[in-house]
mmCIF file of C-alpha atoms in Angstrom:
data_model
loop_
_atom_site.group_PDB
_atom_site.id
_atom_site.type_symbol
_atom_site.label_atom_id
_atom_site.label_comp_id
_atom_site.label_asym_id
_atom_site.label_seq_id
_atom_site.Cartn_x
_atom_site.Cartn_y
_atom_site.Cartn_z
ATOM 1 C CA MET A 241 -0.435 21.554 -9.561
ATOM 2 C CA ARG A 242 2.081 18.838 -10.523
ATOM 3 C CA ARG A 243 4.465 20.438 -7.934
ATOM 4 C CA ARG A 244 1.971 19.754 -5.028
ATOM 5 C CA LEU A 245 1.502 16.070 -6.400
ATOM 6 C CA ASP A 246 5.343 15.666 -6.726
ATOM 7 C CA ARG A 247 5.547 16.964 -2.804
ATOM 8 C CA LEU A 248 2.575 14.746 -1.902
ATOM 9 C CA TYR A 249 4.376 11.699 -3.277
ATOM 10 C CA ASN A 250 7.925 12.911 -1.752
ATOM 11 C CA ALA A 251 5.804 13.092 1.649
ATOM 12 C CA ALA A 252 4.558 9.515 1.169
ATOM 13 C CA GLY A 253 8.104 7.941 0.248
ATOM 14 C CA TYR A 254 9.057 9.454 3.272
ATOM 15 C CA LEU A 255 6.136 8.408 5.477
ATOM 16 C CA ALA A 256 6.716 4.780 3.827
ATOM 17 C CA ALA A 257 10.297 4.889 4.974
ATOM 18 C CA LEU A 258 9.119 5.646 8.307
ATOM 19 C CA PHE A 259 6.742 2.805 8.130
ATOM 20 C CA LEU A 260 9.462 0.783 7.217
ATOM 21 C CA VAL A 261 11.633 1.836 10.424
ATOM 22 C CA GLY A 262 8.639 0.926 12.480
ATOM 23 C CA THR A 263 8.504 -2.582 10.993
ATOM 24 C CA LEU A 264 11.638 -3.243 11.886
ATOM 25 C CA ALA A 265 11.205 -1.705 15.536
ATOM 26 C CA MET A 266 8.277 -3.774 16.322
ATOM 27 C CA VAL A 267 10.052 -7.129 15.270
ATOM 28 C CA LEU A 268 13.176 -6.151 17.003
ATOM 29 C CA THR A 269 11.106 -5.627 20.045
ATOM 30 C CA GLY A 270 9.389 -8.796 19.867
ATOM 31 C CA ILE A 271 12.431 -10.721 19.548
ATOM 32 C CA ALA A 272 14.165 -8.916 22.346
ATOM 33 C CA GLY A 273 10.883 -9.614 24.426
ATOM 34 C CA ARG A 274 11.423 -13.288 23.786
ATOM 35 C CA LEU A 275 15.393 -13.030 24.520
ATOM 36 C CA LEU A 276 14.803 -11.112 27.325
ATOM 37 C CA SER A 277 11.639 -12.553 29.008
ATOM 38 C CA PHE A 278 9.245 -9.586 28.417
ATOM 39 C CA HIS A 279 6.147 -9.203 26.277
ATOM 40 C CA VAL A 280 4.808 -5.871 24.526
ATOM 41 C CA PRO A 281 1.067 -6.629 23.558
ATOM 42 C CA GLY A 282 0.547 -6.245 19.736
ATOM 43 C CA THR A 283 3.761 -6.227 18.258
ATOM 44 C CA ASP A 284 3.037 -8.643 15.889
ATOM 45 C CA SER A 285 -0.092 -6.601 14.907
ATOM 46 C CA TYR A 286 1.767 -3.175 14.316
ATOM 47 C CA ALA A 287 4.504 -4.866 12.323
ATOM 48 C CA GLY A 288 1.726 -5.995 10.068
ATOM 49 C CA TYR A 289 -0.019 -2.233 10.141
ATOM 50 C CA CYS A 290 3.569 -0.674 9.389
ATOM 51 C CA MET A 291 4.202 -3.156 6.878
ATOM 52 C CA ALA A 292 0.808 -2.329 4.961
ATOM 53 C CA ALA A 293 1.356 1.055 5.297
ATOM 54 C CA CYS A 294 4.790 0.954 3.919
ATOM 55 C CA GLY A 295 3.693 -0.970 0.725
ATOM 56 C CA PHE A 296 0.832 1.543 0.150
ATOM 57 C CA LEU A 297 2.586 4.602 0.557
ATOM 58 C CA ALA A 298 5.488 3.665 -1.247
ATOM 59 C CA LEU A 299 3.127 3.281 -4.606
ATOM 60 C CA ALA A 300 3.082 6.704 -5.800
ATOM 61 C CA HIS A 301 6.541 7.392 -5.365
ATOM 62 C CA THR A 302 7.557 4.620 -7.243
ATOM 63 C CA LEU A 303 5.403 5.034 -10.100
ATOM 64 C CA LYS A 304 6.742 8.618 -10.319
ATOM 65 C CA ARG A 305 10.364 7.425 -10.494
ATOM 66 C CA GLY A 306 9.268 4.644 -12.732
ATOM 67 C CA GLU A 307 10.594 2.115 -10.838
ATOM 68 C CA HIS A 308 7.436 -0.458 -10.815
ATOM 69 C CA ILE A 309 8.188 -3.944 -12.127
ATOM 70 C CA ARG A 310 6.301 -4.466 -15.685
ATOM 71 C CA VAL A 311 5.890 -7.519 -17.552
ATOM 72 C CA THR A 312 6.542 -6.444 -21.050
ATOM 73 C CA LEU A 313 6.767 -9.815 -22.737
ATOM 74 C CA ILE A 314 3.758 -9.068 -24.966
ATOM 75 C CA LEU A 315 4.037 -5.333 -25.270
ATOM 76 C CA ASP A 316 7.796 -5.743 -26.623
ATOM 77 C CA HIS A 317 6.318 -7.625 -29.722
ATOM 78 C CA THR A 318 3.669 -5.473 -30.802
ATOM 79 C CA GLY A 319 3.492 -2.090 -32.589
ATOM 80 C CA PRO A 320 2.996 1.372 -31.123
ATOM 81 C CA ARG A 321 -0.814 1.554 -31.397
ATOM 82 C CA THR A 322 -1.333 -1.990 -30.186
ATOM 83 C CA ARG A 323 1.071 -1.244 -27.261
ATOM 84 C CA HIS A 324 -1.013 2.243 -26.357
ATOM 85 C CA THR A 325 -4.006 -0.001 -26.505
ATOM 86 C CA LEU A 326 -2.920 -2.602 -24.325
ATOM 87 C CA GLU A 327 -1.197 -0.037 -21.641
ATOM 88 C CA LEU A 328 -4.836 1.663 -21.731
ATOM 89 C CA TRP A 329 -6.658 -1.318 -21.184
ATOM 90 C CA SER A 330 -4.404 -2.235 -18.423
ATOM 91 C CA HIS A 331 -4.333 1.220 -16.505
ATOM 92 C CA ALA A 332 -8.022 1.147 -16.704
ATOM 93 C CA ALA A 333 -8.202 -2.628 -15.468
ATOM 94 C CA GLY A 334 -5.744 -1.500 -12.827
ATOM 95 C CA LEU A 335 -7.936 1.372 -11.835
ATOM 96 C CA LEU A 336 -11.320 -0.414 -11.656
ATOM 97 C CA PHE A 337 -9.689 -3.159 -9.565
ATOM 98 C CA ALA A 338 -8.030 -0.412 -7.263
ATOM 99 C CA ALA A 339 -11.604 1.324 -6.870
ATOM 100 C CA LEU A 340 -13.253 -2.012 -5.732
ATOM 101 C CA LEU A 341 -10.499 -3.068 -3.296
ATOM 102 C CA ALA A 342 -11.026 0.712 -2.086
ATOM 103 C CA TRP A 343 -14.913 0.641 -1.981
ATOM 104 C CA PHE A 344 -14.819 -2.998 -0.034
ATOM 105 C CA ALA A 345 -12.258 -1.908 2.204
ATOM 106 C CA ALA A 346 -13.917 1.019 3.362
ATOM 107 C CA ARG A 347 -17.490 -0.969 3.936
ATOM 108 C CA LEU A 348 -15.515 -3.340 5.728
ATOM 109 C CA VAL A 349 -14.285 -0.529 8.196
ATOM 110 C CA TRP A 350 -17.547 0.615 8.286
ATOM 111 C CA GLN A 351 -18.890 -2.446 9.398
ATOM 112 C CA SER A 352 -16.518 -2.991 11.790
ATOM 113 C CA PHE A 353 -16.973 0.329 13.399
ATOM 114 C CA GLN A 354 -20.985 -0.587 13.317
ATOM 115 C CA PHE A 355 -20.382 -3.600 15.243
ATOM 116 C CA ASN A 356 -17.580 -2.370 17.246
ATOM 117 C CA ASP A 357 -15.327 -5.186 16.262
ATOM 118 C CA VAL A 358 -11.999 -5.094 17.219
ATOM 119 C CA SER A 359 -8.578 -7.443 16.299
ATOM 120 C CA GLN A 360 -8.426 -10.702 18.285
ATOM 121 C CA GLY A 361 -4.973 -9.852 19.461
ATOM 122 C CA THR A 362 -3.841 -8.924 22.747
ATOM 123 C CA ASP A 363 -3.893 -4.921 21.705
ATOM 124 C CA ALA A 364 -7.564 -5.107 20.895
ATOM 125 C CA THR A 365 -7.416 -2.316 18.000
#
């Protein structure tokens, strides 16, 4: 199971890198379009989509490698038992917030699908 998860995390990391390149491509296409007087519809929207995908796909890979930024100002001044309790509480709070965010995001997508709501941009996705 651990090997499968590690492969999944690595695949997500590579996908995040691909979406980062996609963000660059969209931004450069928009800049080139302004300089050379042509318009590619939706470059700003797709750059935002790529940026969001990059950020979220990189989370598991970053966590696995221990690269997340942590504020340990309080944790460094507590004992091991209190530190463990505080870390469990922060993980539980993070899990709750992530679950709520996922729930409401999925609900919003479903409502957008029901109302046939598309973006207001020129790409209308």
